[in-house]
Amino acid sequence: MFEIGDILRGRDFISIHDFTKEEIEYMLKVGAEIKKMQKQGIVHHYLAGKTLGMIFQKSSTRTRVAFEVGMYQLGGHALFLSPRDIQLGRGETVKDTARVLARMLDGIMIRTFDHEEVLELARWADIPVINGLTDLLHPTQVIGDLMTIKEHKGELKGLKLAFVGDGNNVAHSLLFGGAKVGMDVVIASPGGYEPDAGILAAARRDAAQSGAVLSIVKDPQEAVAGADVIYTDVWASMGQEGEAEEKEKQFLAYQVNSQLLTRAKKDAIVLHCLPAKRGKEITDEVMDGPQSAVFDEAENRLHAHKAIMALTM
């Protein structure tokens, strides 16, 4: 069985910004090895006897399945905790929930709205806390994205990724991820929908070390020119349903379609974190086309999440 070191044992996984380039590369290496073992039918029970508590304040398909199946394949057990199942949000403080769960579990994954809730949970739980998504960041997604890009391109440093759409949690984590591994990232968003200025500033400090170039532009044609990777996401994220109609008007020019692809490199791949609003931010022709790596990306959520759990728990 592949040997996994202890360099990340006991660490929280809240933001890619918290890890070094070498640590991220190690996660990707472990993810690739775990994927290979899974495909070959090699048992890899790195977390035998361990239990992960999964707190879902936001519903999910890929995050839920990847963590639950992943924990089973690692020899452990995953416990699903919805808002209906626990007292968090119904009177009990995050602090008290964290201290109780830490005495019963080996790790906690939380998918929620408020990023501060994850930080508070990690502050009081003396077991690893994994950020499965907040409105600010989506780091577990981006580890799977980096795995997928590396599989298709063979390397990360020096590539150009163009994200077309809302400067949201995925865009934020792509900025952090690209900055760490030396991959240029260009975000194309309408005015008023750009990434958070604080996130961009922090990512640029990392980029200064790796040589990555991080850019924010308004023109999607400019963003994808010469890109190796084109990435998009829904225009209105979960919890923003009331803004969907207005956002659609603002983002009409930001659709990833066959015409936009002609601006990128001929061998560019297309990514989408899913779920997709087909015909809105991405067309069927592109999502189901030969340049789409969307479903490789979705599968790699499983292997990436397994690597994160195996290394931290």
mmCIF file of C-alpha atoms in Angstrom:
data_model
loop_
_atom_site.group_PDB
_atom_site.id
_atom_site.type_symbol
_atom_site.label_atom_id
_atom_site.label_comp_id
_atom_site.label_asym_id
_atom_site.label_seq_id
_atom_site.Cartn_x
_atom_site.Cartn_y
_atom_site.Cartn_z
ATOM 1 C CA MET A 1 0.000 0.000 0.000
ATOM 2 C CA PHE A 2 1.251 3.504 -0.811
ATOM 3 C CA GLU A 3 3.016 5.104 2.169
ATOM 4 C CA ILE A 4 1.431 8.301 3.457
ATOM 5 C CA GLY A 5 3.535 10.569 5.647
ATOM 6 C CA ASP A 6 2.384 12.501 8.688
ATOM 7 C CA ILE A 7 3.235 16.008 7.498
ATOM 8 C CA LEU A 8 -0.438 17.105 7.438
ATOM 9 C CA ARG A 9 -1.770 14.930 10.251
ATOM 10 C CA GLY A 10 -4.101 16.844 12.561
ATOM 11 C CA ARG A 11 -4.256 19.907 10.296
ATOM 12 C CA ASP A 12 -7.489 21.702 9.440
ATOM 13 C CA PHE A 13 -8.302 22.096 5.740
ATOM 14 C CA ILE A 14 -10.086 25.432 5.511
ATOM 15 C CA SER A 15 -8.245 27.269 2.729
ATOM 16 C CA ILE A 16 -5.594 26.365 0.155
ATOM 17 C CA HIS A 17 -3.899 29.597 1.232
ATOM 18 C CA ASP A 18 -2.978 27.853 4.514
ATOM 19 C CA PHE A 19 -0.732 25.297 2.760
ATOM 20 C CA THR A 20 2.628 25.490 1.035
ATOM 21 C CA LYS A 21 3.202 24.625 -2.614
ATOM 22 C CA GLU A 22 4.939 21.421 -1.512
ATOM 23 C CA GLU A 23 2.027 20.409 0.713
ATOM 24 C CA ILE A 24 -0.492 20.960 -2.088
ATOM 25 C CA GLU A 25 1.666 18.944 -4.481
ATOM 26 C CA TYR A 26 1.791 16.185 -1.870
ATOM 27 C CA MET A 27 -2.029 16.154 -1.676
ATOM 28 C CA LEU A 28 -2.195 15.836 -5.457
ATOM 29 C CA LYS A 29 0.354 13.003 -5.427
ATOM 30 C CA VAL A 30 -1.586 11.112 -2.762
ATOM 31 C CA GLY A 31 -4.855 11.723 -4.632
ATOM 32 C CA ALA A 32 -3.368 10.284 -7.823
ATOM 33 C CA GLU A 33 -2.006 7.219 -5.999
ATOM 34 C CA ILE A 34 -5.308 6.608 -4.203
ATOM 35 C CA LYS A 35 -7.147 6.883 -7.522
ATOM 36 C CA LYS A 36 -4.791 4.324 -9.065
ATOM 37 C CA MET A 37 -5.289 1.929 -6.153
ATOM 38 C CA GLN A 38 -9.072 2.297 -6.362
ATOM 39 C CA LYS A 39 -9.033 1.547 -10.108
ATOM 40 C CA GLN A 40 -6.812 -1.513 -9.529
ATOM 41 C CA GLY A 41 -8.956 -2.843 -6.701
ATOM 42 C CA ILE A 42 -6.195 -2.431 -4.108
ATOM 43 C CA VAL A 43 -7.568 -2.056 -0.579
ATOM 44 C CA HIS A 44 -6.342 1.174 1.028
ATOM 45 C CA HIS A 45 -7.873 1.395 4.489
ATOM 46 C CA TYR A 46 -5.829 4.333 5.756
ATOM 47 C CA LEU A 47 -8.678 5.417 8.069
ATOM 48 C CA ALA A 48 -9.817 2.059 9.422
ATOM 49 C CA GLY A 49 -11.887 2.529 12.574
ATOM 50 C CA LYS A 50 -12.161 6.301 12.154
ATOM 51 C CA THR A 51 -15.349 8.348 11.811
ATOM 52 C CA LEU A 52 -16.011 11.594 9.944
ATOM 53 C CA GLY A 53 -18.943 13.798 10.931
ATOM 54 C CA MET A 54 -20.396 15.613 7.901
ATOM 55 C CA ILE A 55 -22.341 18.787 8.721
ATOM 56 C CA PHE A 56 -24.480 19.980 5.788
ATOM 57 C CA GLN A 57 -26.095 23.388 6.197
ATOM 58 C CA LYS A 58 -26.062 23.506 2.375
ATOM 59 C CA SER A 59 -27.294 20.537 0.355
ATOM 60 C CA SER A 60 -24.957 18.786 -2.068
ATOM 61 C CA THR A 61 -24.523 15.979 -4.575
ATOM 62 C CA ARG A 62 -20.783 15.679 -5.240
ATOM 63 C CA THR A 63 -19.547 16.760 -1.798
ATOM 64 C CA ARG A 64 -21.928 14.397 0.001
ATOM 65 C CA VAL A 65 -21.174 11.396 -2.202
ATOM 66 C CA ALA A 66 -17.419 12.026 -2.409
ATOM 67 C CA PHE A 67 -16.914 12.278 1.350
ATOM 68 C CA GLU A 68 -19.275 9.451 2.280
ATOM 69 C CA VAL A 69 -18.058 6.987 -0.361
ATOM 70 C CA GLY A 70 -14.485 8.128 0.161
ATOM 71 C CA MET A 71 -14.614 7.468 3.885
ATOM 72 C CA TYR A 72 -16.019 3.976 3.237
ATOM 73 C CA GLN A 73 -13.256 3.201 0.719
ATOM 74 C CA LEU A 74 -10.669 4.390 3.266
ATOM 75 C CA GLY A 75 -12.028 1.860 5.770
ATOM 76 C CA GLY A 76 -13.807 4.382 7.995
ATOM 77 C CA HIS A 77 -17.351 5.580 8.543
ATOM 78 C CA ALA A 78 -19.074 8.838 7.570
ATOM 79 C CA LEU A 79 -21.933 10.247 9.629
ATOM 80 C CA PHE A 80 -24.348 12.601 7.821
ATOM 81 C CA LEU A 81 -25.525 15.492 10.012
ATOM 82 C CA SER A 82 -28.199 17.756 8.534
ATOM 83 C CA PRO A 83 -29.672 20.839 10.282
ATOM 84 C CA ARG A 84 -32.592 18.608 11.287
ATOM 85 C CA ASP A 85 -30.256 16.134 12.988
ATOM 86 C CA ILE A 86 -28.158 18.356 15.240
ATOM 87 C CA GLN A 87 -28.698 21.326 17.545
ATOM 88 C CA LEU A 88 -26.321 23.633 15.658
ATOM 89 C CA GLY A 89 -28.446 26.499 14.390
ATOM 90 C CA ARG A 90 -31.278 25.641 16.785
ATOM 91 C CA GLY A 91 -29.886 27.223 19.907
ATOM 92 C CA GLU A 92 -26.579 25.454 20.540
ATOM 93 C CA THR A 93 -23.447 27.477 19.884
ATOM 94 C CA VAL A 94 -20.836 26.403 17.363
ATOM 95 C CA LYS A 95 -18.374 26.333 20.261
ATOM 96 C CA ASP A 96 -20.392 23.756 22.219
ATOM 97 C CA THR A 97 -21.116 21.647 19.149
ATOM 98 C CA ALA A 98 -17.412 21.605 18.269
ATOM 99 C CA ARG A 99 -16.333 20.530 21.739
ATOM 100 C CA VAL A 100 -18.868 17.699 21.852
ATOM 101 C CA LEU A 101 -18.197 16.376 18.359
ATOM 102 C CA ALA A 102 -14.436 16.486 18.930
ATOM 103 C CA ARG A 103 -14.856 13.956 21.768
ATOM 104 C CA MET A 104 -16.754 11.504 19.560
ATOM 105 C CA LEU A 105 -15.331 11.900 16.049
ATOM 106 C CA ASP A 106 -11.949 11.819 14.322
ATOM 107 C CA GLY A 107 -12.733 14.593 11.861
ATOM 108 C CA ILE A 108 -15.449 17.037 10.819
ATOM 109 C CA MET A 109 -16.422 18.172 7.329
ATOM 110 C CA ILE A 110 -18.754 21.161 7.163
ATOM 111 C CA ARG A 111 -20.550 22.663 4.157
ATOM 112 C CA THR A 112 -22.238 25.897 5.111
ATOM 113 C CA PHE A 113 -22.926 29.528 4.199
ATOM 114 C CA ASP A 114 -20.933 31.622 6.680
ATOM 115 C CA HIS A 115 -17.154 31.145 6.538
ATOM 116 C CA GLU A 116 -16.854 32.363 10.126
ATOM 117 C CA GLU A 117 -18.824 29.298 11.219
ATOM 118 C CA VAL A 118 -16.064 27.039 9.869
ATOM 119 C CA LEU A 119 -13.373 29.106 11.576
ATOM 120 C CA GLU A 120 -15.261 28.966 14.865
ATOM 121 C CA LEU A 121 -15.715 25.208 14.568
ATOM 122 C CA ALA A 122 -11.991 24.748 13.934
ATOM 123 C CA ARG A 123 -11.155 27.060 16.830
ATOM 124 C CA TRP A 124 -12.923 24.825 19.347
ATOM 125 C CA ALA A 125 -12.615 21.334 17.877
ATOM 126 C CA ASP A 126 -9.257 19.685 18.540
ATOM 127 C CA ILE A 127 -9.726 17.342 15.571
ATOM 128 C CA PRO A 128 -9.268 18.196 11.869
ATOM 129 C CA VAL A 129 -12.004 20.366 10.341
ATOM 130 C CA ILE A 130 -12.449 20.268 6.557
ATOM 131 C CA ASN A 131 -14.160 23.112 4.724
ATOM 132 C CA GLY A 132 -16.539 21.403 2.272
ATOM 133 C CA LEU A 133 -17.715 24.819 1.023
ATOM 134 C CA THR A 134 -18.615 28.255 2.328
ATOM 135 C CA ASP A 135 -19.840 31.356 0.535
ATOM 136 C CA LEU A 136 -16.219 32.579 0.638
ATOM 137 C CA LEU A 137 -14.161 29.515 -0.350
ATOM 138 C CA HIS A 138 -14.430 26.048 -1.896
ATOM 139 C CA PRO A 139 -10.956 24.537 -1.375
ATOM 140 C CA THR A 140 -11.818 20.825 -1.630
ATOM 141 C CA GLN A 141 -13.267 21.482 -5.099
ATOM 142 C CA VAL A 142 -10.072 23.112 -6.295
ATOM 143 C CA ILE A 143 -7.829 20.242 -5.152
ATOM 144 C CA GLY A 144 -9.936 18.027 -7.443
ATOM 145 C CA ASP A 145 -9.626 20.668 -10.184
ATOM 146 C CA LEU A 146 -5.836 20.756 -9.911
ATOM 147 C CA MET A 147 -5.757 16.946 -10.059
ATOM 148 C CA THR A 148 -7.803 17.044 -13.258
ATOM 149 C CA ILE A 149 -5.682 19.731 -14.913
ATOM 150 C CA LYS A 150 -2.499 17.833 -14.063
ATOM 151 C CA GLU A 151 -3.933 14.611 -15.493
ATOM 152 C CA HIS A 152 -4.773 16.317 -18.780
ATOM 153 C CA LYS A 153 -1.800 18.674 -19.064
ATOM 154 C CA GLY A 154 0.973 16.846 -17.193
ATOM 155 C CA GLU A 155 1.953 19.928 -15.232
ATOM 156 C CA LEU A 156 0.495 22.996 -13.558
ATOM 157 C CA LYS A 157 3.228 25.621 -13.449
ATOM 158 C CA GLY A 158 3.129 27.994 -16.396
ATOM 159 C CA LEU A 159 -0.391 27.104 -17.515
ATOM 160 C CA LYS A 160 -3.114 29.723 -17.950
ATOM 161 C CA LEU A 161 -6.571 29.186 -16.448
ATOM 162 C CA ALA A 162 -9.411 31.532 -17.383
ATOM 163 C CA PHE A 163 -12.433 31.615 -15.084
ATOM 164 C CA VAL A 164 -15.472 33.181 -16.747
ATOM 165 C CA GLY A 165 -18.339 34.218 -14.489
ATOM 166 C CA ASP A 166 -19.108 35.365 -10.963
ATOM 167 C CA GLY A 167 -16.125 36.142 -8.717
ATOM 168 C CA ASN A 168 -17.414 33.647 -6.156
ATOM 169 C CA ASN A 169 -16.078 31.043 -3.718
ATOM 170 C CA VAL A 170 -14.753 28.842 -6.543
ATOM 171 C CA ALA A 171 -12.999 31.798 -8.185
ATOM 172 C CA HIS A 172 -11.441 32.689 -4.825
ATOM 173 C CA SER A 173 -10.057 29.196 -4.276
ATOM 174 C CA LEU A 174 -8.796 29.013 -7.873
ATOM 175 C CA LEU A 175 -6.850 32.229 -7.228
ATOM 176 C CA PHE A 176 -5.292 30.655 -4.143
ATOM 177 C CA GLY A 177 -4.621 27.347 -5.898
ATOM 178 C CA GLY A 178 -3.112 28.903 -9.008
ATOM 179 C CA ALA A 179 -0.940 31.224 -6.954
ATOM 180 C CA LYS A 180 0.461 28.330 -4.927
ATOM 181 C CA VAL A 181 1.346 26.069 -7.877
ATOM 182 C CA GLY A 182 2.542 28.755 -10.301
ATOM 183 C CA MET A 183 -0.454 28.693 -12.651
ATOM 184 C CA ASP A 184 -1.665 31.989 -14.127
ATOM 185 C CA VAL A 185 -5.332 32.706 -13.333
ATOM 186 C CA VAL A 186 -7.497 35.295 -15.108
ATOM 187 C CA ILE A 187 -10.984 36.010 -13.749
ATOM 188 C CA ALA A 188 -13.484 37.610 -16.146
ATOM 189 C CA SER A 189 -16.492 39.094 -14.353
ATOM 190 C CA PRO A 190 -18.901 42.002 -14.964
ATOM 191 C CA GLY A 191 -18.349 45.141 -12.943
ATOM 192 C CA GLY A 192 -19.523 44.668 -9.363
ATOM 193 C CA TYR A 193 -19.084 40.898 -9.466
ATOM 194 C CA GLU A 194 -15.298 40.707 -9.214
ATOM 195 C CA PRO A 195 -13.546 38.513 -6.606
ATOM 196 C CA ASP A 196 -13.106 39.830 -3.074
ATOM 197 C CA ALA A 197 -10.270 42.359 -2.904
ATOM 198 C CA GLY A 198 -8.833 40.845 0.268
ATOM 199 C CA ILE A 199 -8.714 37.373 -1.266
ATOM 200 C CA LEU A 200 -7.027 38.734 -4.388
ATOM 201 C CA ALA A 201 -4.409 40.584 -2.338
ATOM 202 C CA ALA A 202 -3.597 37.470 -0.279
ATOM 203 C CA ALA A 203 -3.381 35.317 -3.420
ATOM 204 C CA ARG A 204 -1.068 37.831 -5.089
ATOM 205 C CA ARG A 205 1.324 37.571 -2.137
ATOM 206 C CA ASP A 206 1.538 33.833 -2.839
ATOM 207 C CA ALA A 207 1.859 34.484 -6.581
ATOM 208 C CA ALA A 208 4.893 36.674 -5.945
ATOM 209 C CA GLN A 209 6.643 33.566 -4.610
ATOM 210 C CA SER A 210 5.564 31.147 -7.359
ATOM 211 C CA GLY A 211 5.752 33.439 -10.391
ATOM 212 C CA ALA A 212 2.038 33.092 -11.186
ATOM 213 C CA VAL A 213 0.196 36.062 -12.684
ATOM 214 C CA LEU A 214 -3.295 36.784 -11.335
ATOM 215 C CA SER A 215 -5.536 39.122 -13.325
ATOM 216 C CA ILE A 216 -9.085 40.462 -13.106
ATOM 217 C CA VAL A 217 -10.699 41.608 -16.361
ATOM 218 C CA LYS A 218 -14.201 42.385 -17.619
ATOM 219 C CA ASP A 219 -13.889 40.972 -21.146
ATOM 220 C CA PRO A 220 -14.285 37.155 -21.347
ATOM 221 C CA GLN A 221 -12.722 37.151 -24.833
ATOM 222 C CA GLU A 222 -9.598 38.733 -23.383
ATOM 223 C CA ALA A 223 -9.557 36.301 -20.476
ATOM 224 C CA VAL A 224 -9.653 33.106 -22.526
ATOM 225 C CA ALA A 225 -7.132 34.232 -25.183
ATOM 226 C CA GLY A 226 -4.398 31.587 -25.194
ATOM 227 C CA ALA A 227 -5.857 29.782 -22.162
ATOM 228 C CA ASP A 228 -5.023 26.149 -21.382
ATOM 229 C CA VAL A 229 -8.070 25.779 -19.150
ATOM 230 C CA ILE A 230 -11.473 27.482 -19.306
ATOM 231 C CA TYR A 231 -13.563 27.270 -16.143
ATOM 232 C CA THR A 232 -17.076 28.412 -15.363
ATOM 233 C CA ASP A 233 -19.702 28.096 -12.640
ATOM 234 C CA VAL A 234 -23.372 28.957 -12.160
ATOM 235 C CA TRP A 235 -24.092 32.676 -12.232
ATOM 236 C CA ALA A 236 -26.234 32.569 -9.064
ATOM 237 C CA SER A 237 -24.873 30.305 -6.336
ATOM 238 C CA MET A 238 -26.954 28.466 -3.732
ATOM 239 C CA GLY A 239 -28.645 31.027 -1.504
ATOM 240 C CA GLN A 240 -28.646 33.642 -4.296
ATOM 241 C CA GLU A 241 -31.760 32.376 -6.077
ATOM 242 C CA GLY A 242 -33.439 35.760 -5.621
ATOM 243 C CA GLU A 243 -30.642 37.378 -7.661
ATOM 244 C CA ALA A 244 -30.767 34.867 -10.526
ATOM 245 C CA GLU A 245 -32.887 36.939 -12.915
ATOM 246 C CA GLU A 246 -30.821 40.102 -12.511
ATOM 247 C CA LYS A 247 -27.553 38.189 -12.700
ATOM 248 C CA GLU A 248 -28.602 36.510 -15.931
ATOM 249 C CA LYS A 249 -28.948 39.940 -17.561
ATOM 250 C CA GLN A 250 -25.474 40.943 -16.340
ATOM 251 C CA PHE A 251 -23.792 37.684 -17.387
ATOM 252 C CA LEU A 252 -25.252 37.055 -20.874
ATOM 253 C CA ALA A 253 -21.900 37.827 -22.497
ATOM 254 C CA TYR A 254 -20.114 35.414 -20.146
ATOM 255 C CA GLN A 255 -21.445 32.149 -21.548
ATOM 256 C CA VAL A 256 -18.832 29.494 -22.297
ATOM 257 C CA ASN A 257 -19.776 28.448 -25.831
ATOM 258 C CA SER A 258 -18.032 27.156 -28.962
ATOM 259 C CA GLN A 259 -17.261 30.680 -30.158
ATOM 260 C CA LEU A 260 -15.493 31.557 -26.900
ATOM 261 C CA LEU A 261 -13.467 28.326 -27.101
ATOM 262 C CA THR A 262 -11.916 29.446 -30.378
ATOM 263 C CA ARG A 263 -10.021 32.140 -28.428
ATOM 264 C CA ALA A 264 -8.270 29.546 -26.237
ATOM 265 C CA LYS A 265 -5.533 27.097 -27.206
ATOM 266 C CA LYS A 266 -6.688 24.312 -29.506
ATOM 267 C CA ASP A 267 -6.034 21.707 -26.805
ATOM 268 C CA ALA A 268 -7.670 23.720 -23.996
ATOM 269 C CA ILE A 269 -9.902 21.819 -21.590
ATOM 270 C CA VAL A 270 -13.170 23.048 -20.096
ATOM 271 C CA LEU A 271 -14.094 22.662 -16.426
ATOM 272 C CA HIS A 272 -17.276 23.313 -14.446
ATOM 273 C CA CYS A 273 -17.661 22.532 -10.734
ATOM 274 C CA LEU A 274 -21.336 21.534 -11.226
ATOM 275 C CA PRO A 275 -24.282 21.594 -10.998
ATOM 276 C CA ALA A 276 -24.537 23.349 -14.359
ATOM 277 C CA LYS A 277 -27.358 25.451 -15.726
ATOM 278 C CA ARG A 278 -27.056 24.184 -19.278
ATOM 279 C CA GLY A 279 -27.805 26.862 -21.837
ATOM 280 C CA LYS A 280 -26.907 29.589 -19.333
ATOM 281 C CA GLU A 281 -23.236 29.754 -18.272
ATOM 282 C CA ILE A 282 -22.280 26.825 -20.544
ATOM 283 C CA THR A 283 -23.782 25.291 -23.665
ATOM 284 C CA ASP A 284 -24.546 21.608 -24.213
ATOM 285 C CA GLU A 285 -22.194 21.650 -27.189
ATOM 286 C CA VAL A 286 -19.242 22.587 -24.976
ATOM 287 C CA MET A 287 -20.147 20.613 -21.858
ATOM 288 C CA ASP A 288 -20.612 17.404 -23.839
ATOM 289 C CA GLY A 289 -17.897 18.192 -26.382
ATOM 290 C CA PRO A 290 -14.409 16.757 -26.880
ATOM 291 C CA GLN A 291 -12.684 19.501 -24.880
ATOM 292 C CA SER A 292 -14.841 18.994 -21.794
ATOM 293 C CA ALA A 293 -13.155 17.460 -18.748
ATOM 294 C CA VAL A 294 -16.161 18.257 -16.548
ATOM 295 C CA PHE A 295 -16.948 14.661 -15.605
ATOM 296 C CA ASP A 296 -13.301 13.732 -15.036
ATOM 297 C CA GLU A 297 -13.293 16.729 -12.693
ATOM 298 C CA ALA A 298 -16.431 15.506 -10.917
ATOM 299 C CA GLU A 299 -14.938 12.032 -10.405
ATOM 300 C CA ASN A 300 -11.722 13.511 -9.055
ATOM 301 C CA ARG A 301 -13.679 15.094 -6.228
ATOM 302 C CA LEU A 302 -13.800 11.569 -4.754
ATOM 303 C CA HIS A 303 -10.068 10.935 -5.008
ATOM 304 C CA ALA A 304 -9.092 14.441 -3.897
ATOM 305 C CA HIS A 305 -11.358 14.289 -0.861
ATOM 306 C CA LYS A 306 -9.942 10.895 0.059
ATOM 307 C CA ALA A 307 -6.426 12.340 -0.086
ATOM 308 C CA ILE A 308 -7.406 15.270 2.149
ATOM 309 C CA MET A 309 -9.030 12.958 4.714
ATOM 310 C CA ALA A 310 -6.220 10.379 4.658
ATOM 311 C CA LEU A 311 -3.577 13.058 5.156
ATOM 312 C CA THR A 312 -5.286 15.115 7.870
ATOM 313 C CA MET A 313 -7.152 12.473 9.879
#
